[in-house]
């Protein structure tokens, strides 16, 4: 099930009659318009990215997956981003990070390989992610946010999570056994 399916099932269990009567009137595609936005940082960042066919975000951070050993190393994520940027010159690949993370990318950014460090909260992240064409990520809240924003995502996840989220609305996935 998708997360939304699980939550809707709970609503159904609370009041089946109300659920049956009203569920057909809900337009879930408008959910993305309800998210908080703070566009200052993302407008500045994207103003510098001109002439790219697609912008692809790459998110390597998920504390849950890292503690369980279900993630690549940060070096492997960087190598993936670097290889993709060399192969697809007309795409811009952006490694995502956040201000208070103790791990920061210290790389030589190229024309089509950049680092975005979110220094705001969820509103700033939402504004950034809504401008992406794709997201490549480990299973994390960024994936679920992109799902709401209808940004296609390729997600690396452990099998237990893949079974739970394999029917995500706009993404694809691969599991790490």
PDB file of C-alpha atoms in Angstrom:
ATOM      1  CA  UNK A   1       0.000   0.000   0.000  1.00  0.00           C
ATOM      2  CA  UNK A   2       0.944   3.608  -0.456  1.00  0.00           C
ATOM      3  CA  UNK A   3       1.063   5.672   2.725  1.00  0.00           C
ATOM      4  CA  UNK A   4      -2.030   7.516   1.519  1.00  0.00           C
ATOM      5  CA  UNK A   5      -3.835   4.185   1.127  1.00  0.00           C
ATOM      6  CA  UNK A   6      -3.031   3.288   4.723  1.00  0.00           C
ATOM      7  CA  UNK A   7      -4.273   6.624   6.019  1.00  0.00           C
ATOM      8  CA  UNK A   8      -7.432   6.436   3.945  1.00  0.00           C
ATOM      9  CA  UNK A   9      -8.072   2.973   5.326  1.00  0.00           C
ATOM     10  CA  UNK A  10      -7.947   4.452   8.837  1.00  0.00           C
ATOM     11  CA  UNK A  11     -10.464   7.134   7.839  1.00  0.00           C
ATOM     12  CA  UNK A  12     -12.669   4.406   6.401  1.00  0.00           C
ATOM     13  CA  UNK A  13     -12.519   2.452   9.656  1.00  0.00           C
ATOM     14  CA  UNK A  14     -13.486   5.524  11.698  1.00  0.00           C
ATOM     15  CA  UNK A  15     -16.588   6.393   9.666  1.00  0.00           C
ATOM     16  CA  UNK A  16     -17.391   4.074   6.754  1.00  0.00           C
ATOM     17  CA  UNK A  17     -20.591   5.880   5.727  1.00  0.00           C
ATOM     18  CA  UNK A  18     -18.902   9.281   5.603  1.00  0.00           C
ATOM     19  CA  UNK A  19     -15.928   7.833   3.740  1.00  0.00           C
ATOM     20  CA  UNK A  20     -18.046   6.152   1.044  1.00  0.00           C
ATOM     21  CA  UNK A  21     -20.103   9.300   0.547  1.00  0.00           C
ATOM     22  CA  UNK A  22     -17.180  11.717   0.232  1.00  0.00           C
ATOM     23  CA  UNK A  23     -14.113   9.891  -1.094  1.00  0.00           C
ATOM     24  CA  UNK A  24     -15.131  10.310  -4.723  1.00  0.00           C
ATOM     25  CA  UNK A  25     -15.138  14.097  -4.277  1.00  0.00           C
ATOM     26  CA  UNK A  26     -11.514  14.322  -3.126  1.00  0.00           C
ATOM     27  CA  UNK A  27      -9.034  15.597  -5.719  1.00  0.00           C
ATOM     28  CA  UNK A  28      -5.673  14.382  -4.430  1.00  0.00           C
ATOM     29  CA  UNK A  29      -3.760  16.125  -7.227  1.00  0.00           C
ATOM     30  CA  UNK A  30      -4.457  19.446  -5.467  1.00  0.00           C
ATOM     31  CA  UNK A  31      -2.644  18.342  -2.318  1.00  0.00           C
ATOM     32  CA  UNK A  32       0.607  19.724  -3.678  1.00  0.00           C
ATOM     33  CA  UNK A  33      -0.938  23.207  -3.598  1.00  0.00           C
ATOM     34  CA  UNK A  34      -1.407  22.965   0.185  1.00  0.00           C
ATOM     35  CA  UNK A  35       2.275  22.606   1.037  1.00  0.00           C
ATOM     36  CA  UNK A  36       4.195  25.506   2.625  1.00  0.00           C
ATOM     37  CA  UNK A  37       6.584  27.366   0.330  1.00  0.00           C
ATOM     38  CA  UNK A  38       9.611  29.558   0.918  1.00  0.00           C
ATOM     39  CA  UNK A  39      11.065  30.242  -2.510  1.00  0.00           C
ATOM     40  CA  UNK A  40      13.910  32.621  -1.640  1.00  0.00           C
ATOM     41  CA  UNK A  41      16.713  30.032  -1.646  1.00  0.00           C
ATOM     42  CA  UNK A  42      15.401  27.898  -4.506  1.00  0.00           C
ATOM     43  CA  UNK A  43      14.770  30.864  -6.818  1.00  0.00           C
ATOM     44  CA  UNK A  44      18.348  31.999  -6.288  1.00  0.00           C
ATOM     45  CA  UNK A  45      19.712  28.485  -6.880  1.00  0.00           C
ATOM     46  CA  UNK A  46      17.669  27.751 -10.012  1.00  0.00           C
ATOM     47  CA  UNK A  47      18.390  31.192 -11.517  1.00  0.00           C
ATOM     48  CA  UNK A  48      21.953  29.964 -12.085  1.00  0.00           C
ATOM     49  CA  UNK A  49      20.846  26.772 -13.870  1.00  0.00           C
ATOM     50  CA  UNK A  50      20.196  27.769 -17.447  1.00  0.00           C
ATOM     51  CA  UNK A  51      20.040  25.633 -20.563  1.00  0.00           C
ATOM     52  CA  UNK A  52      19.610  22.205 -18.998  1.00  0.00           C
ATOM     53  CA  UNK A  53      17.111  19.770 -20.435  1.00  0.00           C
ATOM     54  CA  UNK A  54      16.337  18.290 -16.991  1.00  0.00           C
ATOM     55  CA  UNK A  55      17.231  18.923 -13.360  1.00  0.00           C
ATOM     56  CA  UNK A  56      17.760  15.767 -11.294  1.00  0.00           C
ATOM     57  CA  UNK A  57      18.000  15.862  -7.517  1.00  0.00           C
ATOM     58  CA  UNK A  58      20.086  13.216  -5.774  1.00  0.00           C
ATOM     59  CA  UNK A  59      19.432  12.631  -2.077  1.00  0.00           C
ATOM     60  CA  UNK A  60      21.746  10.335  -0.138  1.00  0.00           C
ATOM     61  CA  UNK A  61      20.641  11.059   3.408  1.00  0.00           C
ATOM     62  CA  UNK A  62      18.311   8.839   5.402  1.00  0.00           C
ATOM     63  CA  UNK A  63      19.284   8.214   8.987  1.00  0.00           C
ATOM     64  CA  UNK A  64      16.932   5.253   9.347  1.00  0.00           C
ATOM     65  CA  UNK A  65      18.465   3.460   6.361  1.00  0.00           C
ATOM     66  CA  UNK A  66      22.005   4.357   7.376  1.00  0.00           C
ATOM     67  CA  UNK A  67      21.618   2.905  10.862  1.00  0.00           C
ATOM     68  CA  UNK A  68      20.360  -0.357   9.390  1.00  0.00           C
ATOM     69  CA  UNK A  69      23.016  -0.551   6.677  1.00  0.00           C
ATOM     70  CA  UNK A  70      20.514  -0.120   3.843  1.00  0.00           C
ATOM     71  CA  UNK A  71      22.222   2.793   2.115  1.00  0.00           C
ATOM     72  CA  UNK A  72      25.193   3.347  -0.150  1.00  0.00           C
ATOM     73  CA  UNK A  73      28.146   5.212   1.282  1.00  0.00           C
ATOM     74  CA  UNK A  74      28.226   8.939   0.655  1.00  0.00           C
ATOM     75  CA  UNK A  75      31.250   8.407  -1.553  1.00  0.00           C
ATOM     76  CA  UNK A  76      29.227   5.956  -3.681  1.00  0.00           C
ATOM     77  CA  UNK A  77      26.405   8.498  -3.988  1.00  0.00           C
ATOM     78  CA  UNK A  78      28.890  11.125  -5.117  1.00  0.00           C
ATOM     79  CA  UNK A  79      30.443   8.713  -7.632  1.00  0.00           C
ATOM     80  CA  UNK A  80      26.960   7.964  -9.007  1.00  0.00           C
ATOM     81  CA  UNK A  81      26.240  11.687  -9.384  1.00  0.00           C
ATOM     82  CA  UNK A  82      29.628  12.286 -10.992  1.00  0.00           C
ATOM     83  CA  UNK A  83      29.185   9.450 -13.517  1.00  0.00           C
ATOM     84  CA  UNK A  84      25.676  10.602 -14.404  1.00  0.00           C
ATOM     85  CA  UNK A  85      26.854  14.192 -14.878  1.00  0.00           C
ATOM     86  CA  UNK A  86      29.638  13.074 -17.214  1.00  0.00           C
ATOM     87  CA  UNK A  87      27.322  10.890 -19.264  1.00  0.00           C
ATOM     88  CA  UNK A  88      24.342  13.272 -19.476  1.00  0.00           C
ATOM     89  CA  UNK A  89      25.839  16.709 -20.114  1.00  0.00           C
ATOM     90  CA  UNK A  90      22.457  18.296 -20.902  1.00  0.00           C
ATOM     91  CA  UNK A  91      21.085  17.324 -17.455  1.00  0.00           C
ATOM     92  CA  UNK A  92      22.029  19.064 -14.231  1.00  0.00           C
ATOM     93  CA  UNK A  93      22.499  16.768 -11.226  1.00  0.00           C
ATOM     94  CA  UNK A  94      22.062  18.322  -7.808  1.00  0.00           C
ATOM     95  CA  UNK A  95      23.241  16.632  -4.620  1.00  0.00           C
ATOM     96  CA  UNK A  96      20.832  17.596  -1.839  1.00  0.00           C
ATOM     97  CA  UNK A  97      21.948  18.350   1.677  1.00  0.00           C
ATOM     98  CA  UNK A  98      20.830  20.458   4.618  1.00  0.00           C
ATOM     99  CA  UNK A  99      22.540  23.096   6.683  1.00  0.00           C
ATOM    100  CA  UNK A 100      22.803  21.243   9.998  1.00  0.00           C
ATOM    101  CA  UNK A 101      24.032  17.934   8.601  1.00  0.00           C
ATOM    102  CA  UNK A 102      27.468  17.074   9.973  1.00  0.00           C
ATOM    103  CA  UNK A 103      28.323  15.549   6.568  1.00  0.00           C
ATOM    104  CA  UNK A 104      28.722  18.095   3.791  1.00  0.00           C
ATOM    105  CA  UNK A 105      29.805  17.514   0.196  1.00  0.00           C
ATOM    106  CA  UNK A 106      33.210  19.034  -0.411  1.00  0.00           C
ATOM    107  CA  UNK A 107      33.400  18.691  -4.165  1.00  0.00           C
ATOM    108  CA  UNK A 108      34.468  20.686  -7.165  1.00  0.00           C
ATOM    109  CA  UNK A 109      31.116  21.554  -8.638  1.00  0.00           C
ATOM    110  CA  UNK A 110      31.027  21.404 -12.422  1.00  0.00           C
ATOM    111  CA  UNK A 111      28.736  22.940 -15.000  1.00  0.00           C
ATOM    112  CA  UNK A 112      26.150  20.202 -14.495  1.00  0.00           C
ATOM    113  CA  UNK A 113      26.951  18.855 -11.015  1.00  0.00           C
ATOM    114  CA  UNK A 114      25.869  21.090  -8.150  1.00  0.00           C
ATOM    115  CA  UNK A 115      25.183  20.913  -4.421  1.00  0.00           C
ATOM    116  CA  UNK A 116      22.065  22.392  -2.839  1.00  0.00           C
ATOM    117  CA  UNK A 117      22.268  22.929   0.914  1.00  0.00           C
ATOM    118  CA  UNK A 118      18.827  23.674   2.295  1.00  0.00           C
ATOM    119  CA  UNK A 119      19.223  26.289   4.996  1.00  0.00           C
ATOM    120  CA  UNK A 120      15.519  26.582   5.672  1.00  0.00           C
ATOM    121  CA  UNK A 121      12.900  24.135   6.756  1.00  0.00           C
ATOM    122  CA  UNK A 122      10.291  22.103   4.935  1.00  0.00           C
ATOM    123  CA  UNK A 123       8.927  25.178   3.117  1.00  0.00           C
ATOM    124  CA  UNK A 124      12.318  25.818   1.515  1.00  0.00           C
ATOM    125  CA  UNK A 125      12.740  22.135   0.631  1.00  0.00           C
ATOM    126  CA  UNK A 126       9.266  21.994  -0.914  1.00  0.00           C
ATOM    127  CA  UNK A 127      10.027  25.032  -3.059  1.00  0.00           C
ATOM    128  CA  UNK A 128      13.254  23.419  -4.234  1.00  0.00           C
ATOM    129  CA  UNK A 129      11.848  19.960  -4.929  1.00  0.00           C
ATOM    130  CA  UNK A 130       8.843  21.211  -6.883  1.00  0.00           C
ATOM    131  CA  UNK A 131      11.295  22.511  -9.510  1.00  0.00           C
ATOM    132  CA  UNK A 132      13.004  19.144 -10.008  1.00  0.00           C
ATOM    133  CA  UNK A 133      12.276  17.004 -13.039  1.00  0.00           C
ATOM    134  CA  UNK A 134      13.365  13.821 -11.234  1.00  0.00           C
ATOM    135  CA  UNK A 135      14.650  12.647  -7.873  1.00  0.00           C
ATOM    136  CA  UNK A 136      17.067   9.787  -7.209  1.00  0.00           C
ATOM    137  CA  UNK A 137      17.084   8.901  -3.533  1.00  0.00           C
ATOM    138  CA  UNK A 138      17.254   6.443  -0.723  1.00  0.00           C
ATOM    139  CA  UNK A 139      13.891   5.903   0.991  1.00  0.00           C
ATOM    140  CA  UNK A 140      13.296   9.111   2.954  1.00  0.00           C
ATOM    141  CA  UNK A 141      10.780  11.882   3.481  1.00  0.00           C
ATOM    142  CA  UNK A 142      12.151  13.637   0.380  1.00  0.00           C
ATOM    143  CA  UNK A 143      10.692  10.807  -1.671  1.00  0.00           C
ATOM    144  CA  UNK A 144       7.261  11.192  -0.107  1.00  0.00           C
ATOM    145  CA  UNK A 145       7.388  14.944  -0.595  1.00  0.00           C
ATOM    146  CA  UNK A 146       8.252  14.456  -4.280  1.00  0.00           C
ATOM    147  CA  UNK A 147       5.386  11.982  -4.526  1.00  0.00           C
ATOM    148  CA  UNK A 148       2.972  14.672  -3.334  1.00  0.00           C
ATOM    149  CA  UNK A 149       4.585  17.194  -5.706  1.00  0.00           C
ATOM    150  CA  UNK A 150       4.253  14.698  -8.577  1.00  0.00           C
ATOM    151  CA  UNK A 151       8.003  14.634  -9.205  1.00  0.00           C
ATOM    152  CA  UNK A 152       9.002  11.222 -10.613  1.00  0.00           C
ATOM    153  CA  UNK A 153      11.438   9.453  -8.302  1.00  0.00           C
ATOM    154  CA  UNK A 154      13.743   6.477  -8.539  1.00  0.00           C
ATOM    155  CA  UNK A 155      14.066   5.139  -5.015  1.00  0.00           C
ATOM    156  CA  UNK A 156      16.597   2.713  -3.558  1.00  0.00           C
ATOM    157  CA  UNK A 157      15.053   0.987  -0.576  1.00  0.00           C
ATOM    158  CA  UNK A 158      15.220  -2.133   1.531  1.00  0.00           C
ATOM    159  CA  UNK A 159      12.818  -4.892   0.566  1.00  0.00           C
ATOM    160  CA  UNK A 160      10.552  -4.332   3.590  1.00  0.00           C
ATOM    161  CA  UNK A 161       9.974  -0.707   2.563  1.00  0.00           C
ATOM    162  CA  UNK A 162       9.642  -1.612  -1.115  1.00  0.00           C
ATOM    163  CA  UNK A 163       6.764  -3.934  -0.309  1.00  0.00           C
ATOM    164  CA  UNK A 164       5.027  -1.164   1.614  1.00  0.00           C
ATOM    165  CA  UNK A 165       5.520   1.603  -0.974  1.00  0.00           C
ATOM    166  CA  UNK A 166       5.873  -0.130  -4.339  1.00  0.00           C
ATOM    167  CA  UNK A 167       2.689   1.486  -5.642  1.00  0.00           C
ATOM    168  CA  UNK A 168       3.757   5.076  -5.040  1.00  0.00           C
ATOM    169  CA  UNK A 169       1.803   7.460  -7.173  1.00  0.00           C
ATOM    170  CA  UNK A 170       4.518   9.028  -9.333  1.00  0.00           C
ATOM    171  CA  UNK A 171       7.710   7.124  -8.639  1.00  0.00           C
ATOM    172  CA  UNK A 172       9.534   3.997  -9.478  1.00  0.00           C
ATOM    173  CA  UNK A 173      11.745   1.964  -7.230  1.00  0.00           C
ATOM    174  CA  UNK A 174      14.430  -0.572  -6.779  1.00  0.00           C
ATOM    175  CA  UNK A 175      15.128  -2.458  -3.614  1.00  0.00           C
ATOM    176  CA  UNK A 176      18.474  -3.132  -2.024  1.00  0.00           C
ATOM    177  CA  UNK A 177      18.412  -6.724  -0.709  1.00  0.00           C
TER     178      UNK A 177
END
